[in-house]
Amino acid sequence: MKTAAVLAVACLLASQAVAKSPSYHRLPPLREQARLQNEWVAERTAAIPDLLYKHNVDAWLISQREYAEETIFWVLKSAETFSARRRTTYLYMANTTHGGPAAYSWIDNTPQIWDDILEVLERHEPATIAVNDHQELAFASGLHAGERDIIAAELGSRWTDRFVLRPLLSLDLIGTQIAARLDWYRKLQETAWAMISKAFSAEVITAGETTPADVEWWLREELQAHNLTTWFPPSVSILVDERFPGPDRAIAPGDMLHVDFGVTAMGMNTDTQHLAYVLRPGESEAPRGLREGLRKANRMQDISREMMRPGRTGNEILKDTLAQMDKEGIAGKVYSHAVGDWGHAAGAVVGMTNLQDHVPVLGDLPLLSDTWYSVELYAEHAVPEFGGATVPFALEEDVYWDASTQTFEWLYARQDEFHLITTSHLSSEEL
Ligand SMILES: *[C@@H]1O[C@H](CO)[C@@H](O)[C@H](O)[C@H]1NC(C)=O
Ligand SMILES: *[C@@H]1O[C@H](CO)[C@@H](O)[C@H](O)[C@H]1NC(C)=O
C-alpha cells in the first residue's frame, strides 16, 4: 500500500538520520546511578540459585580480602562498595528448601568466620561446592592462592573434597545481560559515537597541525568533561599502509584515520572503532578505493553476525566466518569478543589477531544468548589511490541479542560511511 510505503521510507530516513547524528547523553546524578546499578545487581544475583542448578552444583563459595578481590566480586558488589573489606565471603546455595537463605555473606577479620561458614555448610550439606580456581579463564579463576590455602586449612578435607570447577557458571553470570541495562548501555554507545563524530571534525582537527596524539588526548579530556571514563587509552592513527599504528605526523588532507575508543560508566564498557577521511580541496567524498575497503569490512560484519548463533563455540563461528569471507574473495581478520561488565568480558572469543585458526580454551566456550558482543575485525584491501598499498579497514561495533529477531543487532548502529573531515585552510600542496 502506498501510504505504508511512504511511512516505511519516512521511518527509514528517520532511523538513518538518528544513526548519523548521535547525541551526548548526560549521566544521571551519582545517587540515581547507584540506585539503578543496585537494582541491576539484585536482578542478576537473584538468578544465581537457578544458575547453580543449571550447572549442576549445590553451592558456590567466593572469598576474598580487601584489595585481593576475586574477579567476580566486581559484578556482585553494590554501587556503594568500592572494595572488599576485611575477609569478605559469599556462599550461594542452589537448594533452599530446608530453610535458610539462598545467599550468605560475611565480613569478618576473626576466626569466627570459619565457624559460621562450617555451621552453614553442615546445615545445607552441599555435595558439590564450586570455587573459582580455573587455570586459564580469568573470570573463573579469581580465588587467590593464599585464600584457597587458608580455606583448605580452616574448613578441612570434609568440605574441600567437595570443591569442583564450574567455569561456565561465572561465564553465565557475567555474560548473561539483563534487559534493564540495555537502555543505558545504548546511551553510552551513542555518546561514544557522538564523541568520535566530534573528534573526527574540523572542530578538533586542523590539517597540517593536529597529530593523532592530539586527538587521543582530546578524547581523554572530552570523557572527563562529561564525567565518563574509559577502560583503555583511546588510540588514533593515520592509515596509509599495513602499519598499525601509522606514521607519527600531522594529519593531512587525503589521510584515512582510524580510532579505537571505549566509554565506561555505571559498571558498563563500550568498544568502538571507526574510520574517517580528510577531504582534499574540491572533494566531497572519500576516494572509491577507500569506500570499497569500508564496504568489505561492512560485509565482514554482516557475515560475523550471521555466524554468531548461540550455543556454537567461538572457534566454530570463526571457522565459518573465514570460510564465507574466502568464498566472497574478502581477506581480513576477525577477533570479536564479549563486552559489557568489562571491555573484554566473559564469553567465547571469536579469533584473536594472532590466532586465526583456533583459539585454545577461550575459543572453545559456547556463545551465550542474552549477551553483548563487540564485533571486531579488519578487511584488507589494496587501495589504488594509495599507490596500491594494502590497508587494514578496521571496524568495531557492539551488538546485543534481540530475542524478537533471534539475532545479534547493533547496539546503536554501525558505520557504513566515512566520517568526512573538511579542512578549511591548507591544501595538500601547501603542506
Ligand atoms: C532440596 O533439598 C531437599 C531437602 O534436603 C530435598 O528433599 C530436595 O530433593 C532438594 N531439591 C533438589 C532440586 O535437589
Ligand atoms: C559532571 O559532573 C559535575 C559535578 O556533578 C556537574 O556539575 C556537571 O554538570 C556534569 N557534566 C555533565 C556533562 O554531565
CSV table of C-alpha atoms and ligand atoms in Angstrom, one decimal:
chain,number,residue,atom,x,y,z
A,1,MET,CA,0.0,0.0,0.0
A,2,LYS,CA,1.2,3.4,-0.9
A,3,THR,CA,0.8,5.1,2.5
A,4,ALA,CA,2.5,2.2,4.1
A,5,ALA,CA,5.4,2.5,1.7
A,6,VAL,CA,5.7,6.3,2.3
A,7,LEU,CA,5.6,5.6,6.0
A,8,ALA,CA,8.3,2.9,5.7
A,9,VAL,CA,10.5,5.3,3.7
A,10,ALA,CA,10.0,8.0,6.3
A,11,CYS,CA,10.9,5.6,9.1
A,12,LEU,CA,14.0,4.5,7.2
A,13,LEU,CA,15.1,8.1,6.7
A,14,ALA,CA,14.4,8.9,10.3
A,15,SER,CA,16.4,5.9,11.5
A,16,GLN,CA,19.3,6.8,9.2
A,17,ALA,CA,19.2,10.4,10.4
A,18,VAL,CA,19.4,9.2,14.0
A,19,ALA,CA,22.3,7.0,13.2
A,20,LYS,CA,24.1,9.8,11.5
A,21,SER,CA,23.7,12.5,14.2
A,22,PRO,CA,24.4,10.8,17.6
A,23,SER,CA,23.8,12.9,20.7
A,24,TYR,CA,25.6,13.1,24.0
A,25,HIS,CA,23.7,11.7,27.0
A,26,ARG,CA,24.2,13.2,30.4
A,27,LEU,CA,24.7,10.7,33.2
A,28,PRO,CA,22.1,10.8,36.0
A,29,PRO,CA,23.3,12.1,39.4
A,30,LEU,CA,25.6,9.7,41.3
A,31,ARG,CA,22.8,8.7,43.7
A,32,GLU,CA,20.5,7.8,40.9
A,33,GLN,CA,23.3,5.9,39.1
A,34,ALA,CA,23.8,3.9,42.4
A,35,ARG,CA,20.1,3.2,42.7
A,36,LEU,CA,20.0,1.8,39.1
A,37,GLN,CA,23.1,-0.2,39.4
A,38,ASN,CA,22.0,-1.8,42.7
A,39,GLU,CA,18.7,-2.8,41.0
A,40,TRP,CA,20.7,-4.4,38.2
A,41,VAL,CA,23.0,-6.3,40.7
A,42,ALA,CA,20.0,-7.5,42.6
A,43,GLU,CA,18.3,-8.9,39.5
A,44,ARG,CA,21.5,-10.6,38.4
A,45,THR,CA,22.4,-12.2,41.8
A,46,ALA,CA,18.8,-13.4,42.2
A,47,ALA,CA,19.4,-15.7,39.2
A,48,ILE,CA,22.4,-17.4,41.0
A,49,PRO,CA,20.4,-20.3,42.5
A,50,ASP,CA,19.0,-21.2,39.1
A,51,LEU,CA,22.4,-21.0,37.6
A,52,LEU,CA,23.7,-23.4,40.2
A,53,TYR,CA,21.0,-25.9,39.2
A,54,LYS,CA,21.7,-25.3,35.5
A,55,HIS,CA,25.4,-26.0,36.0
A,56,ASN,CA,24.8,-29.0,38.3
A,57,VAL,CA,26.4,-27.7,41.5
A,58,ASP,CA,25.0,-27.3,45.0
A,59,ALA,CA,26.9,-24.3,46.3
A,60,TRP,CA,29.3,-21.6,45.2
A,61,LEU,CA,32.0,-20.2,47.5
A,62,ILE,CA,33.5,-16.8,46.7
A,63,SER,CA,36.0,-15.4,49.2
A,64,GLN,CA,38.5,-12.5,49.2
A,65,ARG,CA,40.2,-9.9,51.3
A,66,GLU,CA,40.4,-6.2,50.9
A,67,TYR,CA,42.4,-5.5,47.7
A,68,ALA,CA,42.7,-9.2,46.9
A,69,GLU,CA,39.3,-9.5,45.4
A,70,GLU,CA,38.0,-12.3,43.2
A,71,THR,CA,37.3,-11.2,39.6
A,72,ILE,CA,33.6,-12.0,40.1
A,73,PHE,CA,33.4,-9.8,43.2
A,74,TRP,CA,33.1,-6.7,40.9
A,75,VAL,CA,29.8,-7.8,39.4
A,76,LEU,CA,28.3,-8.9,42.8
A,77,LYS,CA,29.2,-5.8,44.8
A,78,SER,CA,26.8,-2.8,45.4
A,79,ALA,CA,27.5,0.5,43.8
A,80,GLU,CA,28.4,2.0,47.2
A,81,THR,CA,31.0,-0.7,47.8
A,82,PHE,CA,34.4,0.2,46.4
A,83,SER,CA,36.4,-2.8,47.5
A,84,ALA,CA,36.1,-5.9,49.6
A,85,ARG,CA,36.5,-5.3,53.4
A,86,ARG,CA,38.5,-7.5,55.8
A,87,ARG,CA,37.7,-11.0,54.7
A,88,THR,CA,34.5,-10.9,52.6
A,89,THR,CA,33.0,-14.2,51.8
A,90,TYR,CA,29.9,-15.1,49.9
A,91,LEU,CA,28.3,-18.6,49.9
A,92,TYR,CA,25.4,-19.2,47.4
A,93,MET,CA,23.1,-22.2,47.7
A,94,ALA,CA,21.1,-23.9,45.0
A,95,ASN,CA,18.6,-25.6,47.2
A,96,THR,CA,16.9,-23.6,49.9
A,97,THR,CA,14.0,-25.9,50.7
A,98,HIS,CA,15.4,-26.9,54.1
A,99,GLY,CA,15.1,-23.3,55.3
A,100,GLY,CA,17.8,-20.7,55.2
A,101,PRO,CA,18.5,-18.2,52.5
A,102,ALA,CA,20.0,-18.7,49.0
A,103,ALA,CA,22.9,-16.5,49.8
A,104,TYR,CA,25.1,-15.9,52.8
A,105,SER,CA,27.8,-13.2,53.2
A,106,TRP,CA,30.3,-12.4,55.9
A,107,ILE,CA,32.6,-9.5,56.5
A,108,ASP,CA,35.0,-10.5,59.3
A,109,ASN,CA,38.6,-10.4,60.4
A,110,THR,CA,38.4,-13.0,63.2
A,111,PRO,CA,38.4,-16.8,63.1
A,112,GLN,CA,34.7,-16.7,63.9
A,113,ILE,CA,34.0,-16.5,60.2
A,114,TRP,CA,35.2,-20.2,59.7
A,115,ASP,CA,32.8,-21.4,62.4
A,116,ASP,CA,30.0,-19.5,60.8
A,117,ILE,CA,30.8,-21.0,57.4
A,118,LEU,CA,31.1,-24.5,58.8
A,119,GLU,CA,27.7,-24.1,60.5
A,120,VAL,CA,26.0,-23.2,57.3
A,121,LEU,CA,27.8,-26.0,55.3
A,122,GLU,CA,26.7,-28.6,57.9
A,123,ARG,CA,23.1,-27.3,57.7
A,124,HIS,CA,22.9,-27.4,53.9
A,125,GLU,CA,25.2,-30.4,53.3
A,126,PRO,CA,26.1,-29.4,49.7
A,127,ALA,CA,27.6,-32.4,47.9
A,128,THR,CA,29.5,-30.1,45.5
A,129,ILE,CA,30.9,-26.6,46.0
A,130,ALA,CA,32.1,-24.5,43.1
A,131,VAL,CA,35.3,-22.5,43.6
A,132,ASN,CA,36.9,-20.2,41.1
A,133,ASP,CA,40.3,-21.7,40.5
A,134,HIS,CA,40.4,-22.4,36.8
A,135,GLN,CA,43.9,-22.3,35.3
A,136,GLU,CA,43.1,-20.3,32.1
A,137,LEU,CA,39.8,-18.5,32.3
A,138,ALA,CA,40.2,-15.2,34.3
A,139,PHE,CA,36.5,-14.9,35.2
A,140,ALA,CA,36.6,-18.4,36.7
A,141,SER,CA,40.0,-18.1,38.4
A,142,GLY,CA,39.6,-15.2,40.8
A,143,LEU,CA,40.3,-17.2,44.0
A,144,HIS,CA,43.7,-16.1,45.3
A,145,ALA,CA,46.2,-18.8,46.1
A,146,GLY,CA,46.6,-17.7,49.7
A,147,GLU,CA,42.8,-17.6,50.2
A,148,ARG,CA,42.5,-21.1,48.9
A,149,ASP,CA,45.1,-22.3,51.3
A,150,ILE,CA,43.5,-20.8,54.4
A,151,ILE,CA,40.1,-22.1,53.3
A,152,ALA,CA,41.5,-25.6,53.0
A,153,ALA,CA,43.2,-25.4,56.4
A,154,GLU,CA,40.1,-24.0,58.2
A,155,LEU,CA,37.3,-25.9,56.6
A,156,GLY,CA,39.2,-29.2,56.3
A,157,SER,CA,39.0,-32.0,53.7
A,158,ARG,CA,35.4,-32.9,54.5
A,159,TRP,CA,34.5,-29.8,52.5
A,160,THR,CA,37.4,-29.2,50.2
A,161,ASP,CA,37.0,-32.7,48.8
A,162,ARG,CA,33.6,-31.4,47.5
A,163,PHE,CA,35.2,-28.5,45.7
A,164,VAL,CA,34.6,-28.6,41.9
A,165,LEU,CA,35.3,-26.3,38.9
A,166,ARG,CA,32.3,-24.9,37.1
A,167,PRO,CA,33.8,-22.3,34.7
A,168,LEU,CA,30.6,-21.9,32.8
A,169,LEU,CA,28.9,-20.7,35.9
A,170,SER,CA,31.0,-17.5,36.0
A,171,LEU,CA,30.6,-17.2,32.3
A,172,ASP,CA,26.8,-17.4,32.6
A,173,LEU,CA,26.5,-15.0,35.4
A,174,ILE,CA,28.7,-12.3,33.8
A,175,GLY,CA,27.8,-13.0,30.2
A,176,THR,CA,24.1,-13.0,30.6
A,177,GLN,CA,22.8,-9.5,30.3
A,178,ILE,CA,19.5,-8.2,31.6
A,179,ALA,CA,17.1,-6.1,29.6
A,180,ALA,CA,17.0,-3.4,32.3
A,181,ARG,CA,20.6,-2.3,31.5
A,182,LEU,CA,20.2,-2.1,27.7
A,183,ASP,CA,18.8,1.5,27.6
A,184,TRP,CA,21.7,3.0,29.4
A,185,TYR,CA,24.2,0.8,27.6
A,186,ARG,CA,22.8,2.1,24.3
A,187,LYS,CA,23.0,5.7,25.5
A,188,LEU,CA,26.7,5.2,26.4
A,189,GLN,CA,27.3,3.8,22.9
A,190,GLU,CA,25.5,6.7,21.3
A,191,THR,CA,27.7,9.1,23.4
A,192,ALA,CA,30.8,7.3,22.2
A,193,TRP,CA,29.6,7.8,18.6
A,194,ALA,CA,28.9,11.5,19.3
A,195,MET,CA,32.5,11.9,20.8
A,196,ILE,CA,34.0,10.2,17.8
A,197,SER,CA,32.0,12.4,15.4
A,198,LYS,CA,33.3,15.5,17.1
A,199,ALA,CA,36.8,14.2,17.3
A,200,PHE,CA,36.7,13.5,13.6
A,201,SER,CA,35.6,17.0,12.6
A,202,ALA,CA,37.2,20.4,11.9
A,203,GLU,CA,36.3,21.3,15.4
A,204,VAL,CA,39.2,19.2,16.7
A,205,ILE,CA,41.4,18.5,13.6
A,206,THR,CA,43.3,21.2,11.7
A,207,ALA,CA,45.2,19.8,8.8
A,208,GLY,CA,48.9,20.4,9.0
A,209,GLU,CA,48.8,21.0,12.7
A,210,THR,CA,46.8,18.3,14.6
A,211,THR,CA,48.6,15.0,15.3
A,212,PRO,CA,46.9,11.7,16.1
A,213,ALA,CA,48.2,12.0,19.7
A,214,ASP,CA,46.4,15.4,20.0
A,215,VAL,CA,43.1,13.7,19.0
A,216,GLU,CA,43.7,10.9,21.5
A,217,TRP,CA,44.2,13.4,24.4
A,218,TRP,CA,41.2,15.5,23.2
A,219,LEU,CA,39.1,12.3,23.6
A,220,ARG,CA,40.5,11.7,27.1
A,221,GLU,CA,39.6,15.3,28.1
A,222,GLU,CA,36.2,15.0,26.5
A,223,LEU,CA,35.4,11.9,28.6
A,224,GLN,CA,36.5,13.7,31.8
A,225,ALA,CA,34.4,16.8,30.9
A,226,HIS,CA,31.4,14.5,30.6
A,227,ASN,CA,32.0,12.6,33.9
A,228,LEU,CA,32.8,9.5,31.9
A,229,THR,CA,35.9,7.4,32.0
A,230,THR,CA,37.4,4.6,29.9
A,231,TRP,CA,39.0,1.2,30.2
A,232,PHE,CA,41.8,1.7,27.7
A,233,PRO,CA,43.5,4.8,26.3
A,234,PRO,CA,41.9,5.9,23.0
A,235,SER,CA,44.1,5.3,20.0
A,236,VAL,CA,44.0,7.4,16.8
A,237,SER,CA,46.2,6.7,13.8
A,238,ILE,CA,46.7,7.6,10.2
A,239,LEU,CA,46.3,4.5,7.9
A,240,VAL,CA,48.4,4.7,4.8
A,241,ASP,CA,49.6,1.1,4.5
A,242,GLU,CA,49.6,-2.1,6.6
A,243,ARG,CA,51.3,-0.3,9.6
A,244,PHE,CA,49.2,-0.1,12.7
A,245,PRO,CA,49.6,2.5,14.3
A,246,GLY,CA,50.5,4.5,11.2
A,247,PRO,CA,53.0,7.4,10.8
A,248,ASP,CA,53.5,9.9,13.6
A,249,ARG,CA,52.9,13.3,11.9
A,250,ALA,CA,50.3,16.0,11.5
A,251,ILE,CA,47.1,14.9,9.9
A,252,ALA,CA,46.9,16.0,6.2
A,253,PRO,CA,44.2,16.1,3.5
A,254,GLY,CA,43.9,12.7,1.8
A,255,ASP,CA,44.5,10.8,5.0
A,256,MET,CA,42.4,7.9,6.2
A,257,LEU,CA,42.1,8.0,10.0
A,258,HIS,CA,41.2,5.2,12.5
A,259,VAL,CA,40.0,5.4,16.1
A,260,ASP,CA,39.6,2.8,18.8
A,261,PHE,CA,37.6,4.2,21.6
A,262,GLY,CA,35.5,3.0,24.6
A,263,VAL,CA,33.4,4.6,27.2
A,264,THR,CA,33.0,3.4,30.8
A,265,ALA,CA,30.2,4.4,33.2
A,266,MET,CA,27.7,2.8,35.6
A,267,GLY,CA,29.6,-0.6,35.5
A,268,MET,CA,29.4,-0.9,31.7
A,269,ASN,CA,32.0,-0.5,29.0
A,270,THR,CA,31.7,0.1,25.2
A,271,ASP,CA,34.2,-0.6,22.4
A,272,THR,CA,34.1,1.1,19.0
A,273,GLN,CA,36.4,1.5,16.0
A,274,HIS,CA,35.6,3.9,13.2
A,275,LEU,CA,37.3,5.3,10.1
A,276,ALA,CA,37.5,8.9,8.8
A,277,TYR,CA,38.7,10.6,5.7
A,278,VAL,CA,40.2,14.1,5.5
A,279,LEU,CA,38.8,15.7,2.3
A,280,ARG,CA,41.1,17.3,-0.2
A,281,PRO,CA,40.0,20.7,-1.5
A,282,GLY,CA,37.2,20.0,-4.0
A,283,GLU,CA,36.4,16.5,-2.8
A,284,SER,CA,33.0,15.7,-1.3
A,285,GLU,CA,33.5,12.0,-0.5
A,286,ALA,CA,36.3,9.5,0.2
A,287,PRO,CA,38.1,8.1,-2.9
A,288,ARG,CA,36.5,5.0,-4.4
A,289,GLY,CA,39.3,2.6,-3.2
A,290,LEU,CA,38.6,3.6,0.4
A,291,ARG,CA,34.9,3.2,0.1
A,292,GLU,CA,35.5,-0.2,-1.4
A,293,GLY,CA,37.6,-1.2,1.6
A,294,LEU,CA,34.9,0.0,4.0
A,295,ARG,CA,32.3,-2.0,2.1
A,296,LYS,CA,34.4,-5.2,2.5
A,297,ALA,CA,34.7,-4.6,6.3
A,298,ASN,CA,30.9,-4.0,6.4
A,299,ARG,CA,30.3,-7.3,4.6
A,300,MET,CA,32.6,-9.0,7.2
A,301,GLN,CA,30.4,-7.5,10.0
A,302,ASP,CA,27.3,-9.0,8.4
A,303,ILE,CA,28.9,-12.4,7.9
A,304,SER,CA,30.1,-12.3,11.5
A,305,ARG,CA,26.6,-11.5,12.9
A,306,GLU,CA,25.1,-14.3,10.7
A,307,MET,CA,27.5,-16.9,12.0
A,308,MET,CA,27.1,-15.8,15.7
A,309,ARG,CA,24.4,-18.3,16.7
A,310,PRO,CA,24.1,-19.0,20.5
A,311,GLY,CA,25.4,-22.4,21.5
A,312,ARG,CA,28.1,-22.6,18.9
A,313,THR,CA,31.7,-22.2,20.0
A,314,GLY,CA,33.9,-19.2,19.2
A,315,ASN,CA,36.1,-21.5,17.1
A,316,GLU,CA,33.1,-22.8,15.0
A,317,ILE,CA,31.9,-19.2,14.4
A,318,LEU,CA,35.5,-18.1,13.4
A,319,LYS,CA,35.9,-21.0,11.0
A,320,ASP,CA,32.6,-20.4,9.2
A,321,THR,CA,33.1,-16.6,9.1
A,322,LEU,CA,36.6,-17.0,7.5
A,323,ALA,CA,35.2,-19.7,5.1
A,324,GLN,CA,32.4,-17.4,3.9
A,325,MET,CA,34.9,-14.5,3.5
A,326,ASP,CA,37.1,-16.7,1.4
A,327,LYS,CA,34.1,-17.7,-0.8
A,328,GLU,CA,33.4,-14.0,-1.4
A,329,GLY,CA,37.0,-13.1,-2.0
A,330,ILE,CA,37.5,-11.0,1.1
A,331,ALA,CA,40.8,-11.1,3.1
A,332,GLY,CA,41.0,-10.0,6.6
A,333,LYS,CA,41.0,-10.9,10.3
A,334,VAL,CA,38.2,-11.4,12.8
A,335,TYR,CA,38.7,-11.0,16.6
A,336,SER,CA,35.3,-10.5,18.2
A,337,HIS,CA,34.8,-10.7,22.0
A,338,ALA,CA,32.2,-10.3,24.7
A,339,VAL,CA,31.8,-6.8,26.1
A,340,GLY,CA,29.8,-5.1,28.9
A,341,ASP,CA,30.9,-5.5,32.6
A,342,TRP,CA,34.5,-5.4,31.3
A,343,GLY,CA,35.8,-4.2,27.9
A,344,HIS,CA,36.9,-7.7,27.2
A,345,ALA,CA,34.1,-9.5,29.1
A,346,ALA,CA,33.3,-13.2,29.8
A,347,GLY,CA,32.4,-15.2,26.7
A,348,ALA,CA,33.6,-17.2,23.8
A,349,VAL,CA,36.4,-15.5,21.9
A,350,VAL,CA,35.9,-15.4,18.1
A,351,GLY,CA,39.5,-15.3,16.8
A,352,MET,CA,42.4,-13.2,18.0
A,353,THR,CA,44.7,-11.1,15.8
A,354,ASN,CA,47.5,-13.7,16.2
A,355,LEU,CA,45.2,-16.7,16.3
A,356,GLN,CA,43.0,-17.0,13.2
A,357,ASP,CA,42.8,-20.9,13.0
A,358,HIS,CA,41.8,-21.8,16.5
A,359,VAL,CA,41.8,-20.0,19.9
A,360,PRO,CA,42.6,-22.5,22.7
A,361,VAL,CA,40.2,-22.6,25.7
A,362,LEU,CA,38.6,-19.2,25.2
A,363,GLY,CA,37.6,-20.1,21.7
A,364,ASP,CA,36.0,-23.4,22.8
A,365,LEU,CA,33.5,-21.7,25.0
A,366,PRO,CA,29.9,-21.6,23.8
A,367,LEU,CA,28.3,-18.3,22.7
A,368,LEU,CA,25.5,-17.3,25.1
A,369,SER,CA,22.3,-15.7,24.0
A,370,ASP,CA,21.2,-12.6,26.0
A,371,THR,CA,24.8,-11.4,25.8
A,372,TRP,CA,26.7,-8.4,24.5
A,373,TYR,CA,29.5,-8.7,21.9
A,374,SER,CA,31.9,-6.4,20.2
A,375,VAL,CA,32.2,-7.4,16.5
A,376,GLU,CA,35.8,-6.5,15.9
A,377,LEU,CA,37.7,-7.1,12.6
A,378,TYR,CA,39.5,-5.7,9.7
A,379,ALA,CA,39.3,-6.2,5.9
A,380,GLU,CA,42.5,-6.0,3.9
A,381,HIS,CA,42.1,-4.0,0.7
A,382,ALA,CA,44.6,-2.7,-1.8
A,383,VAL,CA,43.9,0.9,-2.4
A,384,PRO,CA,44.7,2.3,-5.9
A,385,GLU,CA,44.7,5.9,-4.6
A,386,PHE,CA,47.4,4.9,-2.0
A,387,GLY,CA,49.7,3.5,-4.7
A,388,GLY,CA,48.2,0.1,-4.4
A,389,ALA,CA,49.2,-0.3,-0.7
A,390,THR,CA,47.2,-2.9,1.3
A,391,VAL,CA,45.4,-1.1,4.1
A,392,PRO,CA,43.5,-2.6,7.1
A,393,PHE,CA,40.0,-1.3,7.3
A,394,ALA,CA,39.4,-1.9,11.0
A,395,LEU,CA,35.9,-1.6,12.4
A,396,GLU,CA,34.3,-2.5,15.7
A,397,GLU,CA,30.7,-2.2,16.9
A,398,ASP,CA,28.8,-3.5,19.8
A,399,VAL,CA,25.8,-5.8,19.4
A,400,TYR,CA,23.2,-7.2,21.8
A,401,TRP,CA,20.9,-10.3,21.4
A,402,ASP,CA,17.5,-9.4,20.2
A,403,ALA,CA,15.1,-12.1,21.3
A,404,SER,CA,12.4,-10.9,18.8
A,405,THR,CA,14.6,-11.3,15.7
A,406,GLN,CA,16.8,-14.1,17.2
A,407,THR,CA,19.9,-12.3,16.0
A,408,PHE,CA,22.6,-10.0,17.4
A,409,GLU,CA,21.6,-6.5,16.5
A,410,TRP,CA,23.7,-3.3,16.5
A,411,LEU,CA,23.5,-1.7,19.9
A,412,TYR,CA,23.3,1.8,18.4
A,413,ALA,CA,24.2,1.5,14.7
A,414,ARG,CA,27.2,0.5,12.5
A,415,GLN,CA,29.4,2.7,10.5
A,416,ASP,CA,28.9,2.4,6.7
A,417,GLU,CA,30.1,5.8,5.6
A,418,PHE,CA,33.4,7.6,6.4
A,419,HIS,CA,33.4,10.4,8.9
A,420,LEU,CA,34.4,13.2,6.5
A,421,ILE,CA,36.7,15.9,7.8
A,422,THR,CA,36.6,19.2,6.0
A,423,THR,CA,39.8,21.1,6.3
A,424,SER,CA,39.4,24.7,5.5
A,425,HIS,CA,42.7,26.4,5.0
A,426,LEU,CA,45.6,24.3,3.8
A,427,SER,CA,45.6,22.3,0.6
A,428,SER,CA,47.8,19.2,0.4
A,429,GLU,CA,50.3,21.0,-1.9
A,430,GLU,CA,50.9,23.6,0.8
A,431,LEU,CA,51.7,21.0,3.5
B,1,LIG,C1,16.4,-29.9,48.1
B,1,LIG,O1,16.6,-30.3,49.4
B,1,LIG,C2,15.5,-31.1,49.9
B,1,LIG,C3,15.8,-31.4,51.4
B,1,LIG,O2,17.1,-31.9,51.6
B,1,LIG,C4,15.4,-32.3,49.1
B,1,LIG,O3,14.3,-33.1,49.6
B,1,LIG,C5,15.1,-31.9,47.6
B,1,LIG,O4,15.1,-33.1,46.8
B,1,LIG,C6,16.2,-31.0,47.1
B,1,LIG,N1,15.8,-30.5,45.8
B,1,LIG,C7,16.6,-30.5,44.8
B,1,LIG,C8,16.1,-30.0,43.5
B,1,LIG,O5,17.7,-31.0,44.8
B,2,LIG,C1,29.7,16.5,35.6
B,2,LIG,O1,29.5,16.5,37.0
B,2,LIG,C2,29.5,17.8,37.5
B,2,LIG,C3,29.5,17.6,39.0
B,2,LIG,O2,28.5,16.8,39.5
B,2,LIG,C4,28.3,18.5,37.0
B,2,LIG,O3,28.2,19.8,37.5
B,2,LIG,C5,28.3,18.6,35.5
B,2,LIG,O4,27.1,19.1,35.0
B,2,LIG,C6,28.5,17.2,34.9
B,2,LIG,N1,28.6,17.3,33.5
B,2,LIG,C7,28.0,16.6,32.6
B,2,LIG,C8,28.2,16.8,31.1
B,2,LIG,O5,27.1,15.7,32.9
